[in-house]
Amino acid sequence: MEILNRPRRLRKNETIRSLIRETKLSIEDFIYPIFVQEGTGIKEEIPSMEGIYRYSVDKVLKEIEEVESLGIKAILLFGIPENKDEFGTEGYTEDGIIQRAVREIKKVFPQMYVITDVCMCEYTSHGHCGILLENGYVDNDKTLEYLGKIALSHARAGADMVAPSDMMDGRIEYIRNCLDENGFETIPIMAYSAKYASSFYGPFRDAADSSPAFGDRKSYQMDPANTDEAIREIELDIMEGADIIMVKPALSYLDIIRRSKDNFNMPLAAYNVSGEYSMLKLAVKEGLLDETAILESLLSIKRAGADIIISYFAKDVAKMLK
Ligand code: PBG
Ligand code: ZN
C-alpha cells in the first residue's frame, strides 16, 4: 500500500493533536454578561435562560466573587430599572441601577474589567432603543443626545469601557466626543457594529424585560440577509472612533465574523447571544447533546476570527477548561 500523505499521523494521540492545534479557547477570550436589577436580596433565575440570573446590587457582588475566582476578567452589565418612561430617564441618572452597580463592583473588585451596555430599550416604557417620534419611528439624532448622557454617566460611575448596542447612525462619534469633552478620553468604546435584527435575542428580552411594546427593531438593526452592509457599518464605526468592533449574533453569522476579521485589522468581538445559549443549554440539560458541544460551538466563533467572545457560557467554559 503506497499512500504518501496520511493526515492521520498527526491525529495519533492528544499530544500531537494539541501541538498542531490552530485554535484554542482560553478563559481570557471571554466577557461574561450579567443582569442587575433594583431591590435587595434578589437572585432570580431567568426562566428562558437556565443558570442565568438577575441580581440586586448586594447579591451581584457574591456572584462576581465567583466569576473572578473562575478566572473571568471582564463582565458586561445590563440593568433593569425600577421605573421606565418614554425617555429612559433611569438609564442616565447618577443613582440609576447600572451606575450604582458599577460603583459597588469597582469598589469591591477593582481588578474586574467592567463594561456597560449603552442602550435605551431596558429603560423606555415602549421598549425601543431610542426616543420615538409621534409616528413611532425612532428619532436618530435626538436619541444620540440620550446615548451620550448614558455613556457619560457610566464612565462617571467608573466603567472601564462602554458598549453601545442601539444601532443609531453616528453614535460612536457622538459618544466619543461626549467622553472626550468630559475627560474620559482613555475609556474605550466597543461598538455593536454589525448587529442584526435577530430572533435569537428572545430570551434576553425576557431577562431584561425589554421587548418592544409595538413593532420590531428592523428600522435600526440590520437585515439578516446582508453582508456588504455589515462591512459598511463596521467601516463607519472605525472611522467614528470605535476601539473594538462587534458582530452579533455569532453562530448564525460566522461568515460575517470571518469577513470582518479579513477586512479590518481591528480587535473583533462576537456576541454569543441569549437564544444561542438557551438552545444549547436546553439540549445539554435534556441529554440530547454532550456538553462538549458548548466548547465546539464557541470554538467555531473563535475559528471564524473573533478575538473576544461575549457569552453566557463563560462560567461553564471556565469550569470545563480547568
Ligand atoms: C439591547 C441589547 C440586546 C442584546 C444586547 N443588548 C437586545 C436587543 O437588541 O433586543 C441582546 C443580547 C442577547 O440576546 O443575549 N439593545
Ligand atoms: Zn436596545
Tab-separated table of C-alpha atoms and ligand atoms in Angstrom:
chain	number	residue	atom	x	y	z
A	1	MET	CA	0.000	0.000	0.000
A	2	GLU	CA	1.568	3.285	-1.001
A	3	ILE	CA	-0.228	6.224	0.489
A	4	LEU	CA	2.205	9.115	0.674
A	5	ASN	CA	0.051	11.546	2.617
A	6	ARG	CA	-1.511	10.221	5.763
A	7	PRO	CA	-3.124	13.085	7.719
A	8	ARG	CA	-3.984	10.624	10.474
A	9	ARG	CA	-0.285	10.586	11.515
A	10	LEU	CA	-0.870	13.877	13.273
A	11	ARG	CA	-4.026	12.674	14.990
A	12	LYS	CA	-2.495	9.689	16.732
A	13	ASN	CA	-2.648	10.979	20.286
A	14	GLU	CA	-3.599	14.091	22.250
A	15	THR	CA	-0.016	15.327	22.472
A	16	ILE	CA	0.490	15.591	18.738
A	17	ARG	CA	-3.055	16.818	18.214
A	18	SER	CA	-2.541	19.664	20.642
A	19	LEU	CA	0.867	20.519	19.122
A	20	ILE	CA	-0.716	21.200	15.750
A	21	ARG	CA	-3.956	22.690	17.073
A	22	GLU	CA	-4.630	26.008	15.319
A	23	THR	CA	-7.268	27.482	17.587
A	24	LYS	CA	-7.565	27.262	21.337
A	25	LEU	CA	-10.198	28.659	23.648
A	26	SER	CA	-8.915	30.444	26.693
A	27	ILE	CA	-10.996	31.907	29.500
A	28	GLU	CA	-9.197	35.193	28.772
A	29	ASP	CA	-11.104	35.428	25.477
A	30	PHE	CA	-14.405	35.757	27.315
A	31	ILE	CA	-16.674	38.513	28.567
A	32	TYR	CA	-19.492	37.412	30.879
A	33	PRO	CA	-22.834	39.287	30.675
A	34	ILE	CA	-24.594	39.974	33.982
A	35	PHE	CA	-28.089	41.358	34.674
A	36	VAL	CA	-28.605	43.699	37.624
A	37	GLN	CA	-31.911	44.973	38.912
A	38	GLU	CA	-33.296	47.239	41.615
A	39	GLY	CA	-34.079	45.884	45.080
A	40	THR	CA	-32.182	43.912	47.701
A	41	GLY	CA	-31.654	40.236	48.339
A	42	ILE	CA	-32.653	39.289	44.811
A	43	LYS	CA	-31.217	36.379	42.844
A	44	GLU	CA	-33.895	35.359	40.407
A	45	GLU	CA	-33.369	32.799	37.657
A	46	ILE	CA	-34.420	33.865	34.169
A	47	PRO	CA	-36.969	31.243	33.098
A	48	SER	CA	-35.749	31.049	29.494
A	49	MET	CA	-32.038	31.059	30.446
A	50	GLU	CA	-31.128	28.122	32.649
A	51	GLY	CA	-28.360	29.109	35.075
A	52	ILE	CA	-28.551	32.847	34.372
A	53	TYR	CA	-29.991	35.187	37.000
A	54	ARG	CA	-30.989	38.755	37.679
A	55	TYR	CA	-29.248	40.120	40.754
A	56	SER	CA	-29.832	43.075	43.007
A	57	VAL	CA	-26.663	45.077	43.639
A	58	ASP	CA	-25.979	43.454	47.043
A	59	LYS	CA	-26.268	39.959	45.552
A	60	VAL	CA	-24.286	40.644	42.424
A	61	LEU	CA	-21.139	41.127	44.486
A	62	LYS	CA	-21.250	37.499	45.624
A	63	GLU	CA	-21.707	36.404	42.019
A	64	ILE	CA	-18.741	38.456	40.877
A	65	GLU	CA	-16.614	36.926	43.576
A	66	GLU	CA	-17.308	33.535	41.978
A	67	VAL	CA	-16.840	34.888	38.461
A	68	GLU	CA	-13.453	36.304	39.423
A	69	SER	CA	-12.388	33.104	41.154
A	70	LEU	CA	-13.138	31.200	37.945
A	71	GLY	CA	-10.628	33.366	36.100
A	72	ILE	CA	-13.110	35.538	34.209
A	73	LYS	CA	-11.610	39.013	33.943
A	74	ALA	CA	-14.319	41.038	32.202
A	75	ILE	CA	-18.070	41.437	32.602
A	76	LEU	CA	-20.753	43.196	30.562
A	77	LEU	CA	-23.512	44.757	32.662
A	78	PHE	CA	-27.177	45.151	31.752
A	79	GLY	CA	-29.582	46.994	34.031
A	80	ILE	CA	-33.263	46.552	34.756
A	81	PRO	CA	-34.578	49.793	36.282
A	82	GLU	CA	-37.369	50.330	38.781
A	83	ASN	CA	-39.352	52.647	36.521
A	84	LYS	CA	-39.457	53.027	32.776
A	85	ASP	CA	-40.574	56.110	30.881
A	86	GLU	CA	-40.656	57.453	27.337
A	87	PHE	CA	-37.184	58.953	27.693
A	88	GLY	CA	-35.477	56.127	29.553
A	89	THR	CA	-34.589	58.511	32.365
A	90	GLU	CA	-33.266	55.858	34.751
A	91	GLY	CA	-30.705	54.948	32.131
A	92	TYR	CA	-28.612	58.030	32.787
A	93	THR	CA	-29.368	59.221	36.333
A	94	GLU	CA	-26.458	59.199	38.748
A	95	ASP	CA	-28.175	56.747	41.098
A	96	GLY	CA	-29.561	54.517	38.332
A	97	ILE	CA	-29.195	50.770	38.621
A	98	ILE	CA	-26.128	50.473	36.386
A	99	GLN	CA	-24.410	53.491	37.876
A	100	ARG	CA	-24.811	52.109	41.404
A	101	ALA	CA	-23.829	48.601	40.361
A	102	VAL	CA	-20.650	49.824	38.660
A	103	ARG	CA	-19.628	51.907	41.685
A	104	GLU	CA	-20.180	48.999	44.088
A	105	ILE	CA	-18.485	46.427	41.892
A	106	LYS	CA	-15.412	48.571	41.228
A	107	LYS	CA	-15.133	49.345	44.942
A	108	VAL	CA	-15.030	45.677	45.928
A	109	PHE	CA	-13.387	44.223	42.797
A	110	PRO	CA	-11.119	46.928	41.356
A	111	GLN	CA	-9.418	44.410	39.055
A	112	MET	CA	-12.646	43.264	37.400
A	113	TYR	CA	-12.947	44.904	33.960
A	114	VAL	CA	-16.447	46.356	33.913
A	115	ILE	CA	-18.091	47.041	30.559
A	116	THR	CA	-21.562	48.582	30.328
A	117	ASP	CA	-24.175	48.134	27.629
A	118	VAL	CA	-25.278	51.539	26.385
A	119	CYS	CA	-28.850	51.424	25.068
A	120	MET	CA	-32.307	52.655	25.921
A	121	CYS	CA	-34.585	49.635	25.451
A	122	GLU	CA	-34.312	48.409	29.044
A	123	TYR	CA	-35.276	51.878	30.269
A	124	THR	CA	-38.004	53.021	27.905
A	125	SER	CA	-41.672	52.289	28.564
A	126	HIS	CA	-42.133	51.401	24.868
A	127	GLY	CA	-39.085	49.113	24.794
A	128	HIS	CA	-37.463	50.686	21.746
A	129	CYS	CA	-33.767	51.546	21.648
A	130	GLY	CA	-34.324	55.293	21.365
A	131	ILE	CA	-36.610	58.298	21.551
A	132	LEU	CA	-39.767	57.957	19.472
A	133	LEU	CA	-41.267	60.380	17.004
A	134	GLU	CA	-45.055	60.678	17.015
A	135	ASN	CA	-45.362	58.097	14.266
A	136	GLY	CA	-43.430	55.513	16.310
A	137	TYR	CA	-40.210	55.799	14.304
A	138	VAL	CA	-37.037	56.122	16.381
A	139	ASP	CA	-35.619	59.651	16.143
A	140	ASN	CA	-31.945	59.032	15.397
A	141	ASP	CA	-30.380	62.385	16.240
A	142	LYS	CA	-32.475	63.016	19.330
A	143	THR	CA	-31.531	59.546	20.583
A	144	LEU	CA	-27.835	60.385	20.241
A	145	GLU	CA	-28.158	63.037	22.956
A	146	TYR	CA	-29.516	60.426	25.360
A	147	LEU	CA	-26.926	57.819	24.435
A	148	GLY	CA	-24.235	60.397	25.146
A	149	LYS	CA	-25.721	61.044	28.588
A	150	ILE	CA	-25.960	57.326	29.331
A	151	ALA	CA	-22.361	56.609	28.294
A	152	LEU	CA	-21.061	59.574	30.258
A	153	SER	CA	-22.957	58.530	33.398
A	154	HIS	CA	-21.424	55.052	33.116
A	155	ALA	CA	-17.933	56.486	32.742
A	156	ARG	CA	-18.516	58.757	35.751
A	157	ALA	CA	-19.598	55.726	37.790
A	158	GLY	CA	-16.285	54.074	36.952
A	159	ALA	CA	-16.965	51.800	33.980
A	160	ASP	CA	-13.797	50.612	32.233
A	161	MET	CA	-15.403	50.501	28.782
A	162	VAL	CA	-18.770	51.337	27.204
A	163	ALA	CA	-20.563	49.249	24.581
A	164	PRO	CA	-23.327	50.972	22.580
A	165	SER	CA	-25.859	48.439	21.248
A	166	ASP	CA	-28.557	50.745	19.903
A	167	MET	CA	-27.605	50.859	16.188
A	168	MET	CA	-28.303	54.590	15.713
A	169	ASP	CA	-26.280	56.295	12.984
A	170	GLY	CA	-23.368	58.398	14.189
A	171	ARG	CA	-23.469	57.171	17.772
A	172	ILE	CA	-19.840	56.200	18.093
A	173	GLU	CA	-18.612	59.654	17.134
A	174	TYR	CA	-21.231	61.293	19.337
A	175	ILE	CA	-20.360	59.182	22.374
A	176	ARG	CA	-16.627	59.558	21.736
A	177	ASN	CA	-16.993	63.344	21.790
A	178	CYS	CA	-19.081	63.298	24.982
A	179	LEU	CA	-16.498	61.150	26.735
A	180	ASP	CA	-13.538	63.181	25.498
A	181	GLU	CA	-15.059	66.539	26.385
A	182	ASN	CA	-15.502	65.309	29.942
A	183	GLY	CA	-12.035	63.920	30.488
A	184	PHE	CA	-12.764	60.282	29.647
A	185	GLU	CA	-10.573	60.056	26.554
A	186	THR	CA	-8.982	56.847	27.890
A	187	ILE	CA	-12.291	54.930	28.105
A	188	PRO	CA	-12.578	52.636	25.054
A	189	ILE	CA	-15.745	52.050	23.045
A	190	MET	CA	-16.735	48.548	21.983
A	191	ALA	CA	-19.217	49.122	19.161
A	192	TYR	CA	-22.021	46.688	18.402
A	193	SER	CA	-21.220	47.455	14.761
A	194	ALA	CA	-22.958	44.715	12.813
A	195	LYS	CA	-25.957	43.984	14.974
A	196	TYR	CA	-28.727	42.094	13.208
A	197	ALA	CA	-32.469	42.195	13.883
A	198	SER	CA	-32.436	38.639	15.207
A	199	SER	CA	-34.933	36.227	16.732
A	200	PHE	CA	-32.087	34.889	18.837
A	201	TYR	CA	-32.438	37.813	21.284
A	202	GLY	CA	-35.742	36.405	22.583
A	203	PRO	CA	-34.545	35.097	25.974
A	204	PHE	CA	-32.562	38.298	26.592
A	205	ARG	CA	-35.698	40.356	26.200
A	206	ASP	CA	-37.341	38.221	28.917
A	207	ALA	CA	-34.298	38.737	31.086
A	208	ALA	CA	-34.133	42.492	30.583
A	209	ASP	CA	-37.870	42.969	30.164
A	210	SER	CA	-37.061	44.916	27.018
A	211	SER	CA	-39.327	43.647	24.234
A	212	PRO	CA	-40.668	46.463	22.085
A	213	ALA	CA	-44.277	47.223	23.055
A	214	PHE	CA	-45.169	47.542	19.357
A	215	GLY	CA	-43.456	46.788	16.081
A	216	ASP	CA	-39.916	45.464	15.864
A	217	ARG	CA	-36.336	46.710	15.662
A	218	LYS	CA	-35.956	46.338	11.903
A	219	SER	CA	-35.755	50.093	11.282
A	220	TYR	CA	-32.465	50.244	13.182
A	221	GLN	CA	-30.978	46.738	13.489
A	222	MET	CA	-29.627	45.074	10.342
A	223	ASP	CA	-31.386	42.746	7.921
A	224	PRO	CA	-30.029	39.195	8.463
A	225	ALA	CA	-29.724	38.816	4.693
A	226	ASN	CA	-26.960	41.405	4.333
A	227	THR	CA	-23.187	41.029	4.312
A	228	ASP	CA	-21.805	44.073	2.472
A	229	GLU	CA	-23.847	46.279	4.750
A	230	ALA	CA	-22.079	44.780	7.778
A	231	ILE	CA	-18.769	45.842	6.291
A	232	ARG	CA	-20.072	49.369	5.709
A	233	GLU	CA	-21.401	49.573	9.278
A	234	ILE	CA	-18.069	48.445	10.695
A	235	GLU	CA	-16.171	50.870	8.474
A	236	LEU	CA	-18.275	53.743	9.786
A	237	ASP	CA	-17.741	52.743	13.399
A	238	ILE	CA	-13.985	52.535	12.903
A	239	MET	CA	-13.961	55.980	11.266
A	240	GLU	CA	-16.028	57.330	14.150
A	241	GLY	CA	-13.539	56.059	16.717
A	242	ALA	CA	-14.574	52.541	17.785
A	243	ASP	CA	-11.791	50.700	19.614
A	244	ILE	CA	-13.330	47.239	19.317
A	245	ILE	CA	-15.865	46.184	16.693
A	246	MET	CA	-18.542	43.556	17.185
A	247	VAL	CA	-20.658	41.135	15.201
A	248	LYS	CA	-23.892	39.976	16.825
A	249	PRO	CA	-25.306	37.294	16.971
A	250	ALA	CA	-22.396	34.914	16.478
A	251	LEU	CA	-23.358	31.391	15.450
A	252	SER	CA	-25.650	32.195	12.551
A	253	TYR	CA	-23.226	34.931	11.451
A	254	LEU	CA	-19.868	33.164	11.337
A	255	ASP	CA	-19.423	34.317	7.738
A	256	ILE	CA	-19.761	37.933	8.884
A	257	ILE	CA	-17.194	37.357	11.638
A	258	ARG	CA	-14.722	35.899	9.154
A	259	ARG	CA	-15.244	38.626	6.598
A	260	SER	CA	-14.865	41.318	9.267
A	261	LYS	CA	-11.624	39.805	10.511
A	262	ASP	CA	-10.257	39.595	6.979
A	263	ASN	CA	-11.269	43.167	6.157
A	264	PHE	CA	-10.162	45.090	9.210
A	265	ASN	CA	-7.098	44.980	11.400
A	266	MET	CA	-9.175	45.584	14.476
A	267	PRO	CA	-9.938	43.716	17.683
A	268	LEU	CA	-13.143	41.843	16.906
A	269	ALA	CA	-15.780	40.717	19.396
A	270	ALA	CA	-18.635	38.314	18.722
A	271	TYR	CA	-21.749	38.114	20.869
A	272	ASN	CA	-22.915	34.554	21.508
A	273	VAL	CA	-26.439	35.753	22.279
A	274	SER	CA	-29.151	34.560	24.638
A	275	GLY	CA	-31.003	32.368	22.121
A	276	GLU	CA	-27.782	30.616	21.152
A	277	TYR	CA	-27.160	29.960	24.830
A	278	SER	CA	-30.645	28.730	25.663
A	279	MET	CA	-30.869	26.319	22.728
A	280	LEU	CA	-27.653	24.550	23.583
A	281	LYS	CA	-28.122	24.696	27.332
A	282	LEU	CA	-31.506	23.014	26.979
A	283	ALA	CA	-30.179	20.347	24.630
A	284	VAL	CA	-27.383	19.506	27.083
A	285	LYS	CA	-29.763	19.518	30.046
A	286	GLU	CA	-32.119	17.138	28.248
A	287	GLY	CA	-29.241	14.832	27.410
A	288	LEU	CA	-29.643	15.353	23.663
A	289	LEU	CA	-26.083	16.651	23.338
A	290	ASP	CA	-22.899	16.204	25.300
A	291	GLU	CA	-21.676	19.384	26.997
A	292	THR	CA	-18.565	19.384	24.813
A	293	ALA	CA	-20.934	20.712	22.125
A	294	ILE	CA	-20.690	24.003	24.013
A	295	LEU	CA	-16.926	24.211	23.560
A	296	GLU	CA	-17.231	23.118	19.938
A	297	SER	CA	-19.672	25.882	19.086
A	298	LEU	CA	-17.626	28.528	20.924
A	299	LEU	CA	-14.518	27.282	19.140
A	300	SER	CA	-16.274	27.880	15.829
A	301	ILE	CA	-16.709	31.542	16.796
A	302	LYS	CA	-13.019	31.891	17.542
A	303	ARG	CA	-12.030	29.953	14.422
A	304	ALA	CA	-14.197	32.300	12.354
A	305	GLY	CA	-11.986	35.136	13.577
A	306	ALA	CA	-13.345	36.540	16.836
A	307	ASP	CA	-10.739	37.734	19.331
A	308	ILE	CA	-13.296	38.251	22.069
A	309	ILE	CA	-16.376	36.135	22.811
A	310	ILE	CA	-19.216	37.574	24.860
A	311	SER	CA	-21.049	34.563	26.228
A	312	TYR	CA	-23.417	33.408	28.957
A	313	PHE	CA	-21.382	30.180	28.814
A	314	ALA	CA	-18.258	31.887	30.217
A	315	LYS	CA	-18.609	30.287	33.652
A	316	ASP	CA	-19.279	26.863	32.121
A	317	VAL	CA	-16.247	27.318	29.890
A	318	ALA	CA	-14.040	28.215	32.846
A	319	LYS	CA	-15.114	25.023	34.603
A	320	MET	CA	-14.730	22.850	31.507
A	321	LEU	CA	-11.283	24.193	30.612
A	322	LYS	CA	-9.971	23.578	34.133
B	1	PBG	C1	-30.029	45.970	23.858
B	1	PBG	C2	-29.377	44.650	23.701
B	1	PBG	C3	-29.941	43.444	23.257
B	1	PBG	C4	-28.946	42.488	23.375
B	1	PBG	C5	-27.804	43.131	23.840
B	1	PBG	N1	-28.096	44.476	24.024
B	1	PBG	C6	-31.315	43.102	22.834
B	1	PBG	C7	-31.929	43.673	21.651
B	1	PBG	O1	-31.308	44.387	20.860
B	1	PBG	O2	-33.118	43.410	21.510
B	1	PBG	C8	-29.105	41.037	23.049
B	1	PBG	C9	-28.273	40.124	23.858
B	1	PBG	C10	-28.694	38.706	23.852
B	1	PBG	O3	-29.660	38.261	23.200
B	1	PBG	O4	-28.012	37.965	24.558
B	1	PBG	N2	-30.140	46.699	22.690
B	2	ZN	ZN	-31.629	48.425	22.832
